[in-house]
Coordinates of C-alpha atoms and ligand atoms in Angstrom, one line a residue:
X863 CA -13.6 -0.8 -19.4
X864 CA -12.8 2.4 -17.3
X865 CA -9.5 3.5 -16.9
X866 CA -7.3 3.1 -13.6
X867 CA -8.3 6.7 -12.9
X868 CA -11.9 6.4 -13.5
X869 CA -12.0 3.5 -11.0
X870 CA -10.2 5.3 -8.3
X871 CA -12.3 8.2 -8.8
X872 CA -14.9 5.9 -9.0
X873 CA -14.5 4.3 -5.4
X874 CA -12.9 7.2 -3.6
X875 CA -15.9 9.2 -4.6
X876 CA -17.8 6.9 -1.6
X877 CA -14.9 8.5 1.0
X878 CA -14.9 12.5 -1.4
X879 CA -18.6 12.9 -1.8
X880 CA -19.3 13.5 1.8
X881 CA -15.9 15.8 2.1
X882 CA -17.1 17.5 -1.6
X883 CA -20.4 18.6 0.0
X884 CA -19.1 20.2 2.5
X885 CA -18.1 23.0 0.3
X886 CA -21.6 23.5 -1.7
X887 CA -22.6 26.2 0.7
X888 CA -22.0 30.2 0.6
X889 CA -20.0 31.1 3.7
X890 CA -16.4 30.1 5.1
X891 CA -17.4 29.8 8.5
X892 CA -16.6 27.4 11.8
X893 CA -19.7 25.4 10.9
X894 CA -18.2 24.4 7.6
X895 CA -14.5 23.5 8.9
X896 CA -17.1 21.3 12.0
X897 CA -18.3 19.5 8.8
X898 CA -15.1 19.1 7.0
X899 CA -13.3 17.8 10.5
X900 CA -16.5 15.1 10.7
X901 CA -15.9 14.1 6.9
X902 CA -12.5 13.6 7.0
X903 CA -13.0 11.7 10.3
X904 CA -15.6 9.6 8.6
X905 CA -13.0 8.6 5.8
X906 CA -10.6 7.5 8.6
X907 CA -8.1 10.3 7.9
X908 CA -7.7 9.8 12.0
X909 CA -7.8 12.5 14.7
X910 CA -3.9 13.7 14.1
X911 CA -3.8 14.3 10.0
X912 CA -7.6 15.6 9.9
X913 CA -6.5 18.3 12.6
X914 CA -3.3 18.9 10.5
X915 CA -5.2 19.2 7.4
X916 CA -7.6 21.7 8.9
X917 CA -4.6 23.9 10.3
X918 CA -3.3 23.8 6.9
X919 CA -6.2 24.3 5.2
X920 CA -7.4 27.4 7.2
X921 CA -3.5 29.1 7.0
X922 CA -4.0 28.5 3.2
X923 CA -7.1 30.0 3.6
X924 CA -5.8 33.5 4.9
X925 CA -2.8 33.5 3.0
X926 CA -4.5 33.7 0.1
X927 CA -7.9 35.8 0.8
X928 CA -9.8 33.2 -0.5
X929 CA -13.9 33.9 0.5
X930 CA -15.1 31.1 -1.8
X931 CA -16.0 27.7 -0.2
X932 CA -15.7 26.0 -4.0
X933 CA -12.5 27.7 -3.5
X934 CA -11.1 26.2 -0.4
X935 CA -12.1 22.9 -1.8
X936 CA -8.8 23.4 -4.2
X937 CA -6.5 24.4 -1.0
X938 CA -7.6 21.5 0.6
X939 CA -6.6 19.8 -2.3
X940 CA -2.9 21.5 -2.4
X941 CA -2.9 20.7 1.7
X942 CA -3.8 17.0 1.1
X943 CA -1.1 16.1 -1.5
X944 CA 1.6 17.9 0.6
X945 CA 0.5 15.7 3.1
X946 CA 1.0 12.5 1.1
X947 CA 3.8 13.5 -1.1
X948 CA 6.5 12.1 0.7
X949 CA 4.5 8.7 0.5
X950 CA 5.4 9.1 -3.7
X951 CA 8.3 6.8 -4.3
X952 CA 9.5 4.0 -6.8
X953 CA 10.6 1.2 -6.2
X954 CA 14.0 0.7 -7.4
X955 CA 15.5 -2.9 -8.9
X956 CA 18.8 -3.5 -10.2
X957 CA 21.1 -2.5 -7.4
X958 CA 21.4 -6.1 -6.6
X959 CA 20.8 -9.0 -8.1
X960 CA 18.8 -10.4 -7.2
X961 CA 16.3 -7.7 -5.5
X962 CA 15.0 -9.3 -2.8
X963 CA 11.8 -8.0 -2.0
X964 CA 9.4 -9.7 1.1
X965 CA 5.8 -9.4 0.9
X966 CA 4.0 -9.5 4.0
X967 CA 0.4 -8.6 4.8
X968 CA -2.6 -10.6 6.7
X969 CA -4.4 -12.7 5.0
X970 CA -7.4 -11.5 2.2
X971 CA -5.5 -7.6 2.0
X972 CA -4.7 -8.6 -1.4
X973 CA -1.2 -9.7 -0.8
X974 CA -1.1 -13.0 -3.2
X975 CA -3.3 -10.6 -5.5
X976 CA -0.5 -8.0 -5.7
X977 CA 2.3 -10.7 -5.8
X978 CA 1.1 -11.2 -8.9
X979 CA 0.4 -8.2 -10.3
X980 CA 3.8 -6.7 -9.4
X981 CA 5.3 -9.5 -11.1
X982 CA 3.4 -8.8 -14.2
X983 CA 4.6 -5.3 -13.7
X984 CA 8.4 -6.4 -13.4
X985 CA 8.5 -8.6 -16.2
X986 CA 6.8 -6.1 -18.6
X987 CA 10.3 -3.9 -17.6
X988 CA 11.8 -7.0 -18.8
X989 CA 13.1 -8.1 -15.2
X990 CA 13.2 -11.5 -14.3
X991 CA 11.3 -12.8 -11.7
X992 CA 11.3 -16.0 -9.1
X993 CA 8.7 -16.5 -6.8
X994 CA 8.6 -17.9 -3.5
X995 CA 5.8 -19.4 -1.3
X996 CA 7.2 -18.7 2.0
X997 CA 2.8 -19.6 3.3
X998 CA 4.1 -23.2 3.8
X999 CA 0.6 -23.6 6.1
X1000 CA -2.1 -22.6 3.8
X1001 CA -2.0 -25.2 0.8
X1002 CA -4.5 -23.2 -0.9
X1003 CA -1.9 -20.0 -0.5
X1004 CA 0.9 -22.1 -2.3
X1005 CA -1.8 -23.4 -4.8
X1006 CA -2.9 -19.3 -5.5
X1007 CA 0.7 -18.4 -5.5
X1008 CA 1.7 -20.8 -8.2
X1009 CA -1.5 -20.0 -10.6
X1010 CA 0.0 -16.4 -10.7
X1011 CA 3.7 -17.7 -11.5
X1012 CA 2.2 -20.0 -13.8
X1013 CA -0.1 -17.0 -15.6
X1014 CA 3.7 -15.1 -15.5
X1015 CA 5.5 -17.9 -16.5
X1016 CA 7.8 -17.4 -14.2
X1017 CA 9.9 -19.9 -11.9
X1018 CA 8.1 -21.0 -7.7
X1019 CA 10.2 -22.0 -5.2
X1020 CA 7.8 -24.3 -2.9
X1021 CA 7.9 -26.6 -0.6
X1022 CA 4.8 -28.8 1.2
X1023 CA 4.5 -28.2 4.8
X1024 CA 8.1 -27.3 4.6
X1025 CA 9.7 -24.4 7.5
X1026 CA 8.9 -21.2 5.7
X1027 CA 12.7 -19.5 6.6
X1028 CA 14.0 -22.2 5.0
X1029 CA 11.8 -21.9 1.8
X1030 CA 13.1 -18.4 1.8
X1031 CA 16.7 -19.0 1.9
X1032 CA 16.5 -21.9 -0.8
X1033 CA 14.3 -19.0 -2.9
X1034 CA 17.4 -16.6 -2.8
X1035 CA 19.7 -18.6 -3.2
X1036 CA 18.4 -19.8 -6.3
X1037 CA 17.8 -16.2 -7.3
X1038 CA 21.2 -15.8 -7.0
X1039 CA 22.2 -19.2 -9.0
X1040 CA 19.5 -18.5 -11.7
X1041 CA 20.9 -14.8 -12.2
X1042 CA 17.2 -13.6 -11.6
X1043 CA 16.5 -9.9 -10.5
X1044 CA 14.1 -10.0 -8.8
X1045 CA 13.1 -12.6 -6.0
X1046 CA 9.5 -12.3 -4.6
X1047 CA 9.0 -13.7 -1.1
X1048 CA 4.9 -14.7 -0.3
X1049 CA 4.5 -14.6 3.7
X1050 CA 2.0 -16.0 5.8
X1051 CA -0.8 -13.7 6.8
X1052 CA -2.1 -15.4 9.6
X1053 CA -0.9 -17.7 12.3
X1054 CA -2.5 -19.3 15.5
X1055 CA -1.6 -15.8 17.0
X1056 CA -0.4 -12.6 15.6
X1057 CA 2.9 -13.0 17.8
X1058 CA 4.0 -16.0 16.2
X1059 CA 3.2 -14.4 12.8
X1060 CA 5.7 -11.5 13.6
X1061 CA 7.8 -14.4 14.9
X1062 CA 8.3 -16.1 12.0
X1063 CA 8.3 -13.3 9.3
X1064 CA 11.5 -12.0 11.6
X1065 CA 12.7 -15.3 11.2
X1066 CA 12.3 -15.6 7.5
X1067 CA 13.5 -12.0 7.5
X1068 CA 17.2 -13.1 9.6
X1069 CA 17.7 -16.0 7.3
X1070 CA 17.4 -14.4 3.7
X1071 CA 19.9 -11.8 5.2
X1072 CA 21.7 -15.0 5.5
X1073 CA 21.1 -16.3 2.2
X1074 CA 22.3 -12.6 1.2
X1075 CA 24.2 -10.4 3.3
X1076 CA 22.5 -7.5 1.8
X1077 CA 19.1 -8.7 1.7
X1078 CA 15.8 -8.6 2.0
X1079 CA 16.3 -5.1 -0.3
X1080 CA 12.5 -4.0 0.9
X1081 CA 10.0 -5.2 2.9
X1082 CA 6.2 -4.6 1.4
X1083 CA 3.3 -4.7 3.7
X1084 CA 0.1 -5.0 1.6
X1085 CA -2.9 -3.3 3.4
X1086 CA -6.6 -3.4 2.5
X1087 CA -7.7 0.4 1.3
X1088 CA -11.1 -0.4 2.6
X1089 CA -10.3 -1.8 6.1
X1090 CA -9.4 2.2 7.5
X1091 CA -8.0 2.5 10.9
X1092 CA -7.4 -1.1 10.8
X1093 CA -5.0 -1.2 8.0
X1094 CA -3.3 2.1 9.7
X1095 CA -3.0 -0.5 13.5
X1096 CA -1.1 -2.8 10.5
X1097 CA 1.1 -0.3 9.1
X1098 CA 2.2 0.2 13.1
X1099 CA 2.2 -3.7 14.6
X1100 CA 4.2 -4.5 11.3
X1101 CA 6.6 -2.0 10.7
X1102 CA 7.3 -2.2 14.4
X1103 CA 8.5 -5.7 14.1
X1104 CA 9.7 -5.6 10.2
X1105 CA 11.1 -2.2 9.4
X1106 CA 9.0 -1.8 6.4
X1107 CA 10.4 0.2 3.5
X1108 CA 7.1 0.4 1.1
X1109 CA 3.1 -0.4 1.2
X1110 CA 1.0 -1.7 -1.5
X1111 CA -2.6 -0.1 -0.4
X1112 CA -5.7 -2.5 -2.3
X1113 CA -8.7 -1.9 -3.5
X1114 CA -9.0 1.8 -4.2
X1115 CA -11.7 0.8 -6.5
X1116 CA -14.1 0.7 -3.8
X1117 CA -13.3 2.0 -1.0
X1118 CA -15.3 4.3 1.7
X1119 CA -12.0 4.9 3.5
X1120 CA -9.6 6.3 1.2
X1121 CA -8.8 9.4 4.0
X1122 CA -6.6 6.4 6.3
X1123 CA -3.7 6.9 3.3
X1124 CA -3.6 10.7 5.4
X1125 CA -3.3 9.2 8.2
X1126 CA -0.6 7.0 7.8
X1127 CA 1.4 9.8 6.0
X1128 CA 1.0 11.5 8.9
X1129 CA 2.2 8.8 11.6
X1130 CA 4.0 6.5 9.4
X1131 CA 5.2 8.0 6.4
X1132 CA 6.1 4.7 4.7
X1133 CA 6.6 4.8 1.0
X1134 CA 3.7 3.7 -1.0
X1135 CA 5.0 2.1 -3.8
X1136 CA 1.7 0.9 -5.5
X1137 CA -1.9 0.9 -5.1
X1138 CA -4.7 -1.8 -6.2
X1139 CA -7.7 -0.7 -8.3
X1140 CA -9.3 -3.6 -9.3
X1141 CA -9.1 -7.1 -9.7
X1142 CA -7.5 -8.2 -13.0
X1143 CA -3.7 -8.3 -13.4
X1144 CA -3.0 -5.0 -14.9
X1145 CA -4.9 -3.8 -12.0
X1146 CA -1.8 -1.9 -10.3
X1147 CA -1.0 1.8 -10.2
X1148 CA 2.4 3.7 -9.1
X1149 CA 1.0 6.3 -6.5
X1150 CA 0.8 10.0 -7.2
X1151 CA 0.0 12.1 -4.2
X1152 CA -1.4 14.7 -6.3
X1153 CA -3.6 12.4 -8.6
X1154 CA -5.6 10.6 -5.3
X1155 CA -5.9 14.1 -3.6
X1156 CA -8.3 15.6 -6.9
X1157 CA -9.3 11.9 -7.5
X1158 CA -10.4 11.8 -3.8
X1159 CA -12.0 15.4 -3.6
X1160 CA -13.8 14.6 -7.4
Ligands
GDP1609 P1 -4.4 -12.5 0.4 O1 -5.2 -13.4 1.3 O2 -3.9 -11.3 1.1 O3 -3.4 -13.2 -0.4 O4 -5.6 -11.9 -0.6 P2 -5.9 -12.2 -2.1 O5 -4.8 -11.8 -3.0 O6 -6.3 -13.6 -2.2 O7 -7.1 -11.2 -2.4 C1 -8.3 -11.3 -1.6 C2 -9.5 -10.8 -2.5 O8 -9.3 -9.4 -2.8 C3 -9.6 -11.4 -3.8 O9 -10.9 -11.7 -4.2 C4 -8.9 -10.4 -4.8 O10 -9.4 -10.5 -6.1 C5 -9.4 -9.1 -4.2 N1 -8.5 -8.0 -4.5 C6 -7.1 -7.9 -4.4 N2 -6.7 -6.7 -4.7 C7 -7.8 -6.0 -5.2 C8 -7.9 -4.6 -5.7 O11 -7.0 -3.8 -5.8 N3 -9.2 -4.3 -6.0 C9 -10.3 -5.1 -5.8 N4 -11.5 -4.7 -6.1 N5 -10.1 -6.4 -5.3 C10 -8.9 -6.8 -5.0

């Protein structure tokens, strides 16, 4: 089995091969920066970072006398992970108890997928965990949600059919009750229309705060790595309505698309606490700007 690395290399190879090539010629010239802007454009870096990036990059360029295009390659390296650096943060637990943490995300971005992961990844720092299923619609959402608590062993807080605010305020209160550290709150991802879906999630957002005066602790939005300028329209549409305070970007492992984390540094520099590369359960990576930027440019 490959390592994390290997498979983020592995799928952000399918956005970096076309930016790589780019640099295979002889001559620093506009007709190679023309190919780099249409590369990085290609990998959904979006108009505003890929025009940062190549201001950077050609600064860097004479700063440093560099006449090599295998060289530049490197600078746009150094130019990409100051780009995405202040995306590089952990996510902190223990400040309160319990964390609250809400997960929101639209449906298939990976969001039950990374519920579970993360709580894998909690309870291997020997933090307690309680889950709630706040998707009171989607039966098959509880039903997913519970296979992962069950696979954690870890305590579900669900209701059939039930209001999905109240769910949530039952949840952390019995975080609190239980002494648990960490309370996970599943969200909806899709509802007859995207206004009611911000709707509720504001609503289930108003009453944990009432459950806990200090809480929810962070909002996650999970995004789908491979969905581009769409998952950046997310990142806008949800932090608009939520505030978010981290992302969890998905399937790394195979993405064509890996520029759009560029792109939201640039326009919405939301912390990325976690990325996705791959299916299983240990599956989940803490982001380092400086390890995507080479994997990306491999
Ligand atoms: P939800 O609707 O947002 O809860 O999405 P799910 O968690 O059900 O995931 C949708 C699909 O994406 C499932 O087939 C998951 O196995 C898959 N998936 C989730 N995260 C990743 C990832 O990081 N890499 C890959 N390759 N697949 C993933």
């Amino acid at each position: 089995r490959q390592s994390w690395m290997e498979r983020l290399k592995a799928g952000l190879r399918k956005t970096g091969s076309s930016i790589a090539t780019v640099f295979t010629g002889t001559q620093i010239n506009d007709a190679l920066y023309e190919e780099l802007e249409d590369a990085l454009l290609m990998a959904d870096t979006g108009v505003k970072a890929t025009q940062h990036l190549l201001e950077d990059l050609k600064r860097r360029v004479k700063d440093t006398k560099t006449t090599e295009p295998a060289a530049v390659k490197a600078l746009l390296a150094d130019a990409l992970t100051d780009l995405l650096k202040p995306l590089e943060k952990q996510l902190t637990i223990g400040e309160h108890q319990p964390t609250v943490v809400m997960v929101a995300g639209v449906n298939g971005a990976g969001k039950t997928t990374s519920i579970g992961k993360l709580t894998k990844h909690l309870a291997d720092s020997d933090q307690t965990v309680l889950l709630a299923a706040a998707d009171t619609f989607r039966a098959a959402a509880r039903e997913q949600l519970g296979v992962w608590a069950n696979r954690n062993t870890v305590e579900i807080i669900s209701q059939e059919g039930g209001d999905p605010a109240a769910v949530s305020f039952d949840a952390v209160s019995a975080g609190k009750a239980r002494k648990k550290d960490v309370v996970l709150v599943d969200t909806a991802g899709r509802l007859p229309t995207q206004l009611h879906l911000m709707e509720e999630l504001r609503k289930i957002k108003r009453v944990v705060n009432k459950a806990d005066g200090t809480a929810p602790h962070e909002v996650l939005l999970v995004i789908d790595g491979n969905t581009g300028q769409n998952a950046l329209a997310q990142v806008r549409a949800f932090d608009d309505a939520l505030q978010l305070t981290g992302l969890i970007v998905t399937k790394l492992d195979g993405t064509a698309k890996g520029g759009v984390l560029a792109a939201i540094a640039q326009e919405r520099p939301i912390p990325v606490y976690f990325i996705g590369v791959g299916e299983k359960i240990e599956d989940l990576e803490t982001f380092s700007a400086r390890e995507f930027s080479q994997a990306l440019l491999s």
